[in-house]
PDB file of C-alpha atoms in Angstrom:
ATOM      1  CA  UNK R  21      11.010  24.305  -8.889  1.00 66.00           C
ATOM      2  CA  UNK R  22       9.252  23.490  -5.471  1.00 75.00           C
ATOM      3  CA  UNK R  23       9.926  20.007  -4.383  1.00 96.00           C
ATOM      4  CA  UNK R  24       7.439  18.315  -2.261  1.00 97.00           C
ATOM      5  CA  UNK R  25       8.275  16.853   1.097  1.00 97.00           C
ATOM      6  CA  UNK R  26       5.651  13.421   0.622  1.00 97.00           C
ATOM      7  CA  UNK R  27       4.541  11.482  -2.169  1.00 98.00           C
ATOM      8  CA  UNK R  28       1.620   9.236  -1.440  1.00 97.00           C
ATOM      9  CA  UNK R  29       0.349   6.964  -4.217  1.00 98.00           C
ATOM     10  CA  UNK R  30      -2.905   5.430  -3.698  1.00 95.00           C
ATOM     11  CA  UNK R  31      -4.523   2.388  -5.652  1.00 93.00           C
ATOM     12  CA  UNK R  32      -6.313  -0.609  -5.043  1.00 91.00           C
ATOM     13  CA  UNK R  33      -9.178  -3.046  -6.561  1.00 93.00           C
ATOM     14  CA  UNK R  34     -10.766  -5.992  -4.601  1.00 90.00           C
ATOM     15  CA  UNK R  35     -12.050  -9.299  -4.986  1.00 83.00           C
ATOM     16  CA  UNK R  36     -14.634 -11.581  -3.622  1.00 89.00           C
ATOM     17  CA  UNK R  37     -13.214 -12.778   0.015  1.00 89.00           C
ATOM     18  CA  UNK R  38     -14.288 -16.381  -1.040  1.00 93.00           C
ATOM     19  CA  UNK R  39     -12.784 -16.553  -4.576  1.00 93.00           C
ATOM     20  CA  UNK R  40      -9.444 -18.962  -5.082  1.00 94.00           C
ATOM     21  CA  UNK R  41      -7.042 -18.592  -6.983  1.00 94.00           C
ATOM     22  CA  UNK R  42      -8.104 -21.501  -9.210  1.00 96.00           C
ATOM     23  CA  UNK R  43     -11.847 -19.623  -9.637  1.00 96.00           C
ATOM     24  CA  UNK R  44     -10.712 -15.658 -11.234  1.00 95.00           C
ATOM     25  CA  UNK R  45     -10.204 -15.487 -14.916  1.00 95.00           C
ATOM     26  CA  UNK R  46      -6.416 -14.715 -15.529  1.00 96.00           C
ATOM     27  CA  UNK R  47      -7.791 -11.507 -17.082  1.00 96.00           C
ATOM     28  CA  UNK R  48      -9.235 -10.793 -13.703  1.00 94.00           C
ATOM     29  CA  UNK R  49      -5.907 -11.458 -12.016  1.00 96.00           C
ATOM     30  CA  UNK R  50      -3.799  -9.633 -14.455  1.00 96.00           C
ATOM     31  CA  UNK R  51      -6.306  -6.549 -13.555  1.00 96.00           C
ATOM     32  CA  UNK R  52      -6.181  -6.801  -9.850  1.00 96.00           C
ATOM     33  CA  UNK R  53      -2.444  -7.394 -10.013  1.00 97.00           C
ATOM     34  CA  UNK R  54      -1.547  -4.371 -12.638  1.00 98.00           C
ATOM     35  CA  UNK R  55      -3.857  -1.984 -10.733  1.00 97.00           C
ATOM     36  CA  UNK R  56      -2.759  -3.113  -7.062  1.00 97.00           C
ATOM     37  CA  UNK R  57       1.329  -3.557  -7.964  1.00 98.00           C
ATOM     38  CA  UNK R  58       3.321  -2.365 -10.894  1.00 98.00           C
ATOM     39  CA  UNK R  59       0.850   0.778 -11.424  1.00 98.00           C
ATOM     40  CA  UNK R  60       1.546   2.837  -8.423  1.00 98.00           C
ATOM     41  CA  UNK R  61       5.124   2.140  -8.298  1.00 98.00           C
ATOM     42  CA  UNK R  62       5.396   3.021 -11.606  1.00 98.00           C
ATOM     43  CA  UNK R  63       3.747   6.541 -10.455  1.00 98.00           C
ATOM     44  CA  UNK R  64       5.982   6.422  -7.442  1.00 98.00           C
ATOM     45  CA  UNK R  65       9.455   6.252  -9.469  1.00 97.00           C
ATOM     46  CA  UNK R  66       8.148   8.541 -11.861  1.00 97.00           C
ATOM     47  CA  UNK R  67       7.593  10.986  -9.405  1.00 97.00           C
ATOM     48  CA  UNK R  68       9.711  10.648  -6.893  1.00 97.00           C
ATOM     49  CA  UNK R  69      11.687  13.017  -8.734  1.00 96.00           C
ATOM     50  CA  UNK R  70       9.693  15.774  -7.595  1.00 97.00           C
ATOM     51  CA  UNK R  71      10.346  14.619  -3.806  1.00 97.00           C
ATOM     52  CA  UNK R  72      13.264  16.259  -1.431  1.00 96.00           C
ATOM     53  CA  UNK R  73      16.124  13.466  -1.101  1.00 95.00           C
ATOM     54  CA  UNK R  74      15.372  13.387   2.693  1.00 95.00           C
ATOM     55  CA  UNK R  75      11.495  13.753   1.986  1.00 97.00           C
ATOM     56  CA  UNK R  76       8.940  10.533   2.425  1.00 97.00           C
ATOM     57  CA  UNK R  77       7.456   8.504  -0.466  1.00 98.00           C
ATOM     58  CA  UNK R  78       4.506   6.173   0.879  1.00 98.00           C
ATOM     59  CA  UNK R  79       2.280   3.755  -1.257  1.00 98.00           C
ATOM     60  CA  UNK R  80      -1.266   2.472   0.329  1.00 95.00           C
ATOM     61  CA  UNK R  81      -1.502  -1.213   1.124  1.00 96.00           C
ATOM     62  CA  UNK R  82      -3.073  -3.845   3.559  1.00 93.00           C
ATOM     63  CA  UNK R  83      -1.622  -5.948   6.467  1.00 92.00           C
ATOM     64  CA  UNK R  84      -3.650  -8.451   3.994  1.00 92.00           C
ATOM     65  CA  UNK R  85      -0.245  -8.310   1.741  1.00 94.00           C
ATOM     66  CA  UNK R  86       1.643  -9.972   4.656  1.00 94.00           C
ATOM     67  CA  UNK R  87       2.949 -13.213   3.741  1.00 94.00           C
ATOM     68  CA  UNK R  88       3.607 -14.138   7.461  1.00 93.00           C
ATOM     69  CA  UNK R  89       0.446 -13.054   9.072  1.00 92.00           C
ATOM     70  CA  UNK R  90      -1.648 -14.912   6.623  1.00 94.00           C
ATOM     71  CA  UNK R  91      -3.206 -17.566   9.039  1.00 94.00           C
ATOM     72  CA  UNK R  92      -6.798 -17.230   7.509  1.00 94.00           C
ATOM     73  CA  UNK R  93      -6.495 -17.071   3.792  1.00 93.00           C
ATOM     74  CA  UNK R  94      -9.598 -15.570   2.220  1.00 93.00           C
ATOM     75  CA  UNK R  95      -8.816 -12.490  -0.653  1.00 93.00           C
ATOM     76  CA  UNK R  96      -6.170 -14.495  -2.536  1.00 96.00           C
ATOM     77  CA  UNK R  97      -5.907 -12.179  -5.640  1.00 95.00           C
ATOM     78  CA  UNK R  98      -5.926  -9.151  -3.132  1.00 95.00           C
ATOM     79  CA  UNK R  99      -3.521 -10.344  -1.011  1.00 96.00           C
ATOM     80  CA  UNK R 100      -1.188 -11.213  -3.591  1.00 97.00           C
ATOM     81  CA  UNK R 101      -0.971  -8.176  -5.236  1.00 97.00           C
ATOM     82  CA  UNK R 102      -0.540  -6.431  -2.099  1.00 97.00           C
ATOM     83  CA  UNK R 103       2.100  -8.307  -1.007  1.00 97.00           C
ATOM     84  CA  UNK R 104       3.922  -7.749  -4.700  1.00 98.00           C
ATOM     85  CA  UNK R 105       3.294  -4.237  -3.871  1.00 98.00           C
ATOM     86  CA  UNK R 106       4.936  -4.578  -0.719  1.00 97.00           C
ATOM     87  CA  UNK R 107       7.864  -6.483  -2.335  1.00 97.00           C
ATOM     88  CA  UNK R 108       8.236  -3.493  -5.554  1.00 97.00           C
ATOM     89  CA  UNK R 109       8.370  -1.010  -2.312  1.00 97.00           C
ATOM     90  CA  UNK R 110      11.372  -2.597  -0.359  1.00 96.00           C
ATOM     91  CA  UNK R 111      12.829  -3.254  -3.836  1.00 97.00           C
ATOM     92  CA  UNK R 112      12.834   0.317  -4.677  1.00 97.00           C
ATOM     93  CA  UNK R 113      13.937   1.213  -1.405  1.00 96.00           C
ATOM     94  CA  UNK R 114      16.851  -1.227  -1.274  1.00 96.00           C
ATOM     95  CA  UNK R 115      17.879   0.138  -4.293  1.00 96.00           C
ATOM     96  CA  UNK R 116      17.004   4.031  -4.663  1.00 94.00           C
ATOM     97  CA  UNK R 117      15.569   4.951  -1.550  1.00 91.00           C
ATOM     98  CA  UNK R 118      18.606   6.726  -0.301  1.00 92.00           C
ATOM     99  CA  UNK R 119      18.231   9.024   2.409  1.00 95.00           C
ATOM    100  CA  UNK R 120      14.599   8.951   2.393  1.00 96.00           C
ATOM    101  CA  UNK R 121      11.041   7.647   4.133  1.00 97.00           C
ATOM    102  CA  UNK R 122       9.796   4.607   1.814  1.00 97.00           C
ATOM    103  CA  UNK R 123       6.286   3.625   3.527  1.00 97.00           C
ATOM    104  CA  UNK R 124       3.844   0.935   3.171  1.00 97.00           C
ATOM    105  CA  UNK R 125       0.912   2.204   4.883  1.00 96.00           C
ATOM    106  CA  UNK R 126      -2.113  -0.073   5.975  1.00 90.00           C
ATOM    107  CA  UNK R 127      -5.246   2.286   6.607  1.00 87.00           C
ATOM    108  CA  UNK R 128      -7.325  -0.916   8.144  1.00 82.00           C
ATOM    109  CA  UNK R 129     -10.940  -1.549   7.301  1.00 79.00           C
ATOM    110  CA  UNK R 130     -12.599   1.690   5.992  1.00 83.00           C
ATOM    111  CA  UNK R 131     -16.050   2.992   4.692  1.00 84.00           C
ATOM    112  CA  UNK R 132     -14.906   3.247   1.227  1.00 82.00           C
ATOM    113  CA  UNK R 133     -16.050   1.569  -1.920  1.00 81.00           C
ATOM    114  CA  UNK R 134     -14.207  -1.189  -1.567  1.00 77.00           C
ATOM    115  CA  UNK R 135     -14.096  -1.105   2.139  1.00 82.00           C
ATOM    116  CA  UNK R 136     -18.378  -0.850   2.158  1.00 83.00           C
ATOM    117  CA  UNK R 137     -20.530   0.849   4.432  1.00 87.00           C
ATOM    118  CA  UNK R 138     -20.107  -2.164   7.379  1.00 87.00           C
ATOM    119  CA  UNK R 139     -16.354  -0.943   7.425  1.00 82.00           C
ATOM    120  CA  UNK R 140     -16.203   0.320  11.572  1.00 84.00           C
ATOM    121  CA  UNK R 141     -14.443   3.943  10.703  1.00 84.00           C
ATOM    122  CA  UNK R 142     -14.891   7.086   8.194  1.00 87.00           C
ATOM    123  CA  UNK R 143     -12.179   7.379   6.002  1.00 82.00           C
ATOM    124  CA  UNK R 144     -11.461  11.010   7.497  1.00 86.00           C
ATOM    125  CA  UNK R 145     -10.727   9.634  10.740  1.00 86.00           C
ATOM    126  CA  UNK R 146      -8.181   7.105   9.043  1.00 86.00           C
ATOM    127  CA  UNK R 147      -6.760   9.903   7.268  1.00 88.00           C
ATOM    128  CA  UNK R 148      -6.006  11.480  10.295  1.00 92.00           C
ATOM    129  CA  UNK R 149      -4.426   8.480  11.455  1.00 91.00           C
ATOM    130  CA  UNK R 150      -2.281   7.961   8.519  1.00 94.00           C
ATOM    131  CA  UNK R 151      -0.775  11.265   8.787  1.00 95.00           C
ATOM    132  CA  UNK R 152       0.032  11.633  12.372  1.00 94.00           C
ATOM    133  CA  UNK R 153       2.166   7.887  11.375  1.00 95.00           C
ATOM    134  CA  UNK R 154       3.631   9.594   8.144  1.00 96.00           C
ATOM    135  CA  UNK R 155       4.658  12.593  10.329  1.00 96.00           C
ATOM    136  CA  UNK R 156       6.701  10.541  12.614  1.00 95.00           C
ATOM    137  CA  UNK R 157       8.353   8.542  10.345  1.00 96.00           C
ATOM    138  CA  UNK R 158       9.602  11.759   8.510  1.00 95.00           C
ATOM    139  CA  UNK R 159      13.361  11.748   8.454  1.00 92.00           C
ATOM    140  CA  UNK R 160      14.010   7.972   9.088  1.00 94.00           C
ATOM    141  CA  UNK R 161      15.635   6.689   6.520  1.00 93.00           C
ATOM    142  CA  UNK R 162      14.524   3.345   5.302  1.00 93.00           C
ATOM    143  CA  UNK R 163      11.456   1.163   4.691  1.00 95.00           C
ATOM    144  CA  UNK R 164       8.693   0.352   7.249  1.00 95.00           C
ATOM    145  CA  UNK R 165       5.322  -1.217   6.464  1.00 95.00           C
ATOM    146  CA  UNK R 166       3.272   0.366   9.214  1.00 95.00           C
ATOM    147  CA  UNK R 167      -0.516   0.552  10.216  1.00 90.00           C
ATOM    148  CA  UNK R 168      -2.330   4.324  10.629  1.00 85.00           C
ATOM    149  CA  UNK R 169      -1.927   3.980  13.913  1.00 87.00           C
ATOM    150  CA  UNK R 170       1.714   3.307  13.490  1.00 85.00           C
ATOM    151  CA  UNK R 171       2.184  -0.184  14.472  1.00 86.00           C
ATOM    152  CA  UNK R 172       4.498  -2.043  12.459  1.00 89.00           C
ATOM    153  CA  UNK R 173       3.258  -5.134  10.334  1.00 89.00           C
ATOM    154  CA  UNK R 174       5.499  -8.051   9.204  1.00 84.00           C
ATOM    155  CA  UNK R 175       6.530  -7.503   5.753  1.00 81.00           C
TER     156      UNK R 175
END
């Protein structure tokens, strides 16, 4: 069997910007969380099987799941999740990465769905950007939570 040389889980819901913590519905939270944290690391160790033990395994996030540069607040439930997503990732590469790339990869503000059509770039330029920064981190071992345009973002 083939194995593939990158894995790159994608998932993410949204909130209001303006909604605290002490407004959502746990059932809210529970879904933003599950979606946003557990779920695509779940899909990451159960496929990272299928990746080459010096091949890259990257999971989509936001600088917005940095507990450090959080000087504005705004997002809570989003950037919580994100920032247990971020936590799962250097987890599981602290403990199984091994000789791979383990990525946390921040595409920015992008016309999506969630990102909405004021979002300053098309998601095929970002996609660009993302894999020019997956392509250089090829081969280095270890974690790094890095922006598409491959600058680094406090964990």
């Amino acid at each position: 069997m083939s194995q593939l040389d990158l894995l790159f889980v994608v998932a993410g819901v949204s909130d209001d910007p303006a909604q605290t913590i002490g407004q959502i519905s746990t059932d809210e939270f529970y879904q933003r969380m599950v979606t946003n944290a557990p779920s695509p690391m779940r899909a990451l160790e159960h496929l990272a099987q299928h990746v080459r033990g010096n091949g890259s395994l990257a999971a989509m996030t936001s600088a917005l799941g940095s507990i450090s540069d959080n000087t504005t607040g705004g997002y809570e439930t989003y950037r919580a999740s994100k920032a247990a997503l971020n936590m799962l990732l250097r987890s599981y590469a602290a403990r199984a990465g091994g000789e791979r790339s383990i990525l946390a990869l921040m595409p920015g503000w992008v016309k999506t769905d969630m990102g909405g059509p004021d979002a300053p770039v098309e998601m095929s330029v970002r996609c660009a950007g993302l894999a020019v920064t997956i392509a250089k981190h090829a081969g280095n071992t270890g974690a790094a939570f890095v922006a598409f345009q491959d600058n680094v973002i406090a964990w």
